[in-house]
Short mmCIF file of C-alpha atoms and ligand atoms in Angstrom, two decimals:
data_model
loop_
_atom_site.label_atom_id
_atom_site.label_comp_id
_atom_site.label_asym_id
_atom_site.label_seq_id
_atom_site.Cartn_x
_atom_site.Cartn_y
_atom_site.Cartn_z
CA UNK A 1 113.64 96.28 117.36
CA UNK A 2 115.82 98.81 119.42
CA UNK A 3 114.31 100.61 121.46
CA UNK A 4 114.13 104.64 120.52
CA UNK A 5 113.74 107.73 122.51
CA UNK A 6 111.55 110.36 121.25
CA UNK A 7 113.89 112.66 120.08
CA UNK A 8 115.41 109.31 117.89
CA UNK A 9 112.17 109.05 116.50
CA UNK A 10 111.63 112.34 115.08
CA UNK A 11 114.82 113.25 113.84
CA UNK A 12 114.81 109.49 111.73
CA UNK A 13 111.85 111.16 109.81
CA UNK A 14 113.10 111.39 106.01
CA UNK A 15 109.76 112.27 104.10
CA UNK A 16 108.58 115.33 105.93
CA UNK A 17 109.93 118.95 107.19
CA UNK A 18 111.72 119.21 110.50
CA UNK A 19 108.86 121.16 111.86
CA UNK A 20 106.52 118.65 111.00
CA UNK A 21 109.02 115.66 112.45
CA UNK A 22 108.98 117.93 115.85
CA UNK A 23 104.97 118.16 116.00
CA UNK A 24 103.93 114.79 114.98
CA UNK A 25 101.72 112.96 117.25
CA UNK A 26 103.99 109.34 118.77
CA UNK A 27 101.77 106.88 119.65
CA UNK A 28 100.91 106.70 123.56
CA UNK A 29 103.01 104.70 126.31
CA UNK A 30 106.49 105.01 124.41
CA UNK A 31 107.82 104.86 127.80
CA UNK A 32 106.40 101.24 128.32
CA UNK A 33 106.47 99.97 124.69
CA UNK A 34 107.59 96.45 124.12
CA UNK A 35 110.10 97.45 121.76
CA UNK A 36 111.33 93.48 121.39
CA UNK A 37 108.02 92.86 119.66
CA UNK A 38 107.71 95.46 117.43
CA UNK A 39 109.41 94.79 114.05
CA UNK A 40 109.20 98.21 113.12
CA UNK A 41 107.05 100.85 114.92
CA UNK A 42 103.77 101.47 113.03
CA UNK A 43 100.69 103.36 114.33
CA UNK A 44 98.12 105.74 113.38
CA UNK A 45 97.89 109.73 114.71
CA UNK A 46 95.67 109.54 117.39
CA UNK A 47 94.26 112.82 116.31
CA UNK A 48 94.43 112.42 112.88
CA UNK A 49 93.53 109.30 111.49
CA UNK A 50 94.14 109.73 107.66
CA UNK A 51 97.78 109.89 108.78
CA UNK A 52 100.04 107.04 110.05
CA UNK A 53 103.72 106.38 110.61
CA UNK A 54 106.22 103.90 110.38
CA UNK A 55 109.93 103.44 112.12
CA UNK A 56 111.94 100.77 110.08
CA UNK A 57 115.23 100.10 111.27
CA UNK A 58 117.94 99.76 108.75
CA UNK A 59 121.58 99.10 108.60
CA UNK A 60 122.23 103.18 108.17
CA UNK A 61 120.08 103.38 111.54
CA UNK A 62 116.35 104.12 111.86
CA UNK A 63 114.08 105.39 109.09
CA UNK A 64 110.58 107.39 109.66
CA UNK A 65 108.17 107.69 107.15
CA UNK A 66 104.89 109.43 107.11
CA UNK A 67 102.34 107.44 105.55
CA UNK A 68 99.08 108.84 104.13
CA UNK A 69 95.81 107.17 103.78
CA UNK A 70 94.56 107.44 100.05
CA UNK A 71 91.92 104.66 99.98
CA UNK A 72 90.52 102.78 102.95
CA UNK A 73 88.56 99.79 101.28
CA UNK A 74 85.48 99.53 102.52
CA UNK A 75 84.46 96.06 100.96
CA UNK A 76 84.82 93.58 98.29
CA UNK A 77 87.15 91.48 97.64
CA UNK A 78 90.29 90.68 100.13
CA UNK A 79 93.33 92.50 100.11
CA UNK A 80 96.96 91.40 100.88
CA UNK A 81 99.17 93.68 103.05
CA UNK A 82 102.38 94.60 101.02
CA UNK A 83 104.82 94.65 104.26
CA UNK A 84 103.38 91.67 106.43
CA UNK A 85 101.34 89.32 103.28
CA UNK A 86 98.33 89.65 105.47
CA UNK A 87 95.06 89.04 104.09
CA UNK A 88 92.41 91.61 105.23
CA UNK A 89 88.59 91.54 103.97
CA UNK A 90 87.11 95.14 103.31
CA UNK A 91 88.49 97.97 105.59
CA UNK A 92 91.21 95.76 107.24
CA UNK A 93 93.69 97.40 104.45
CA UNK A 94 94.16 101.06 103.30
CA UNK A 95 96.16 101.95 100.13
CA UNK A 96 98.83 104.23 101.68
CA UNK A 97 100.92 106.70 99.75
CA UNK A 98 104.45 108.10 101.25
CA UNK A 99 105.56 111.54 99.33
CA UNK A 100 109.30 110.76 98.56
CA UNK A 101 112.04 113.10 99.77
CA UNK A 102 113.18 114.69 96.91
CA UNK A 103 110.75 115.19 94.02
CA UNK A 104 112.53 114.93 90.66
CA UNK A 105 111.72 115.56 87.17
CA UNK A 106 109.68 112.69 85.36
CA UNK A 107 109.30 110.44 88.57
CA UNK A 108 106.34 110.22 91.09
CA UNK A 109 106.74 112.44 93.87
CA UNK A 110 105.15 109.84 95.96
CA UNK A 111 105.21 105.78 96.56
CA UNK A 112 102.05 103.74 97.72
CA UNK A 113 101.36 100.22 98.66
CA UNK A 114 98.70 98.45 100.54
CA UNK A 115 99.32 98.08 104.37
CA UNK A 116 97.08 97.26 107.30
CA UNK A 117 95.17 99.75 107.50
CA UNK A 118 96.15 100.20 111.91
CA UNK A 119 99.74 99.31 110.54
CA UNK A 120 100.11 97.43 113.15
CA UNK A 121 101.85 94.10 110.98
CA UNK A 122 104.06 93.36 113.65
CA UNK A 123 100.86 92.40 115.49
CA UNK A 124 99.77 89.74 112.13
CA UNK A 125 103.06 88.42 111.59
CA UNK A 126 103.79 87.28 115.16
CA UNK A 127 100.18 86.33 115.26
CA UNK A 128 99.13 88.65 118.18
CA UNK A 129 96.21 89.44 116.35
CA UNK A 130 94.28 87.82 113.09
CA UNK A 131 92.03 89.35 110.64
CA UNK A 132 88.33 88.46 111.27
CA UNK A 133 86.53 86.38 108.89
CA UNK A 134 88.78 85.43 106.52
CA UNK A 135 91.61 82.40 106.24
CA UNK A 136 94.78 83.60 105.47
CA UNK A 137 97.24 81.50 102.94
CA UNK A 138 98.72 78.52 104.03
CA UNK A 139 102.31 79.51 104.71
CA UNK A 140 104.95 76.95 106.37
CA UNK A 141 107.35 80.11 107.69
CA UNK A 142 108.05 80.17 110.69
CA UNK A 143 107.60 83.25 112.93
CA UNK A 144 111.35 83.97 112.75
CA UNK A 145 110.95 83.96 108.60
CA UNK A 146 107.81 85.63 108.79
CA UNK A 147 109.43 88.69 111.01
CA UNK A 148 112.29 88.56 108.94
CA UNK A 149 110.20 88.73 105.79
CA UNK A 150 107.93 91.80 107.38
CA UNK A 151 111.17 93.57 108.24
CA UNK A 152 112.52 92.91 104.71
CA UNK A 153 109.48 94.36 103.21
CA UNK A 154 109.12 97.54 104.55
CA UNK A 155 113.28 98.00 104.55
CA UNK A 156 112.68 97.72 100.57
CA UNK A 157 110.02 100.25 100.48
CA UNK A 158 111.99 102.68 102.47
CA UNK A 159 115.07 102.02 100.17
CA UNK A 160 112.56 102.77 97.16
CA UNK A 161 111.62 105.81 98.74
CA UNK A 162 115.12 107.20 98.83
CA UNK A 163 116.27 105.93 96.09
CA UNK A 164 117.99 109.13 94.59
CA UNK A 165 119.31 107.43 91.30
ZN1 ZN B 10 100.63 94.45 107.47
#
């Protein structure tokens, strides 16, 4: 992706208050970040774990969301991120709820999928880092079709989440 500056970051928030946009914790090194391998910027607040964040860039420019963990899964059976089609045994995946921007009448005020639980699926789709103990589905993509897919994903969610009709 593009890279941001800080102040891009926070104002492309769309699911919380200004304030909170302006106090939220980025994740360290933005200076340094390798913004060419990031397919959207995902990480958890250092000091607050139950909370994480994702930048998706989309064709009306760059879209936070604030993500909140509902569920981390602690074992059982696996679990397939919704944004990257990762497989993750046990605590690998968190069920994640975003409140949408605009509650209305006789809709959910909020949205939630299953993600990574360290969002990091730029990481599993470019195969930087793998899931331990587990095999993943056999998938002929390649990582071009896989970053595309990831990117697709999590555009879609952040389309659903705005959705005003
Ligand atoms: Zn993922």
């Amino acid at each position: 992706m593009q890279p941001l500056t800080e102040s891009q970051i926070r104002s492309s928030f769309i699911n919380c208050s200004k304030g909170e946009a302006q106090r939220l914790n980025l994740p360290a090194g933005l200076a340094t970040w390798e913004w060419p391998a990031e397919i959207f910027l995902g990480w958890i607040d250092p000091k607050s774990p139950q909370r994480g964040y994702a930048v998706v860039e989309t064709e009306d420019g760059p879209r936070g969301i604030v993500l909140t963990k509902t569920e981390q899964r602690s074992g059982g059976s696996a679990q397939m991120c919704q944004f990257c089609m990762t497989l993750h045994p046990g605590s690998g995946v968190a069920l994640y709820s975003a409140a949408r921007p605009s509650a209305r009448k006789g809709r959910h005020s909020s949205l939630g999928t299953y993600l990574c639980s360290n969002l990091r699926c730029s990481d599993y789709t470019l195969g930087r880092r793998r899931p331990q103990g587990i095999r993943q589905m056999e998938e002929t993509m390649t990582l071009e079709d896989r970053r595309e897919r990831t990117l697709a994903k999590a555009r879609r969610f952040v389309a659903k989440l705005e959705d005003e009709k």
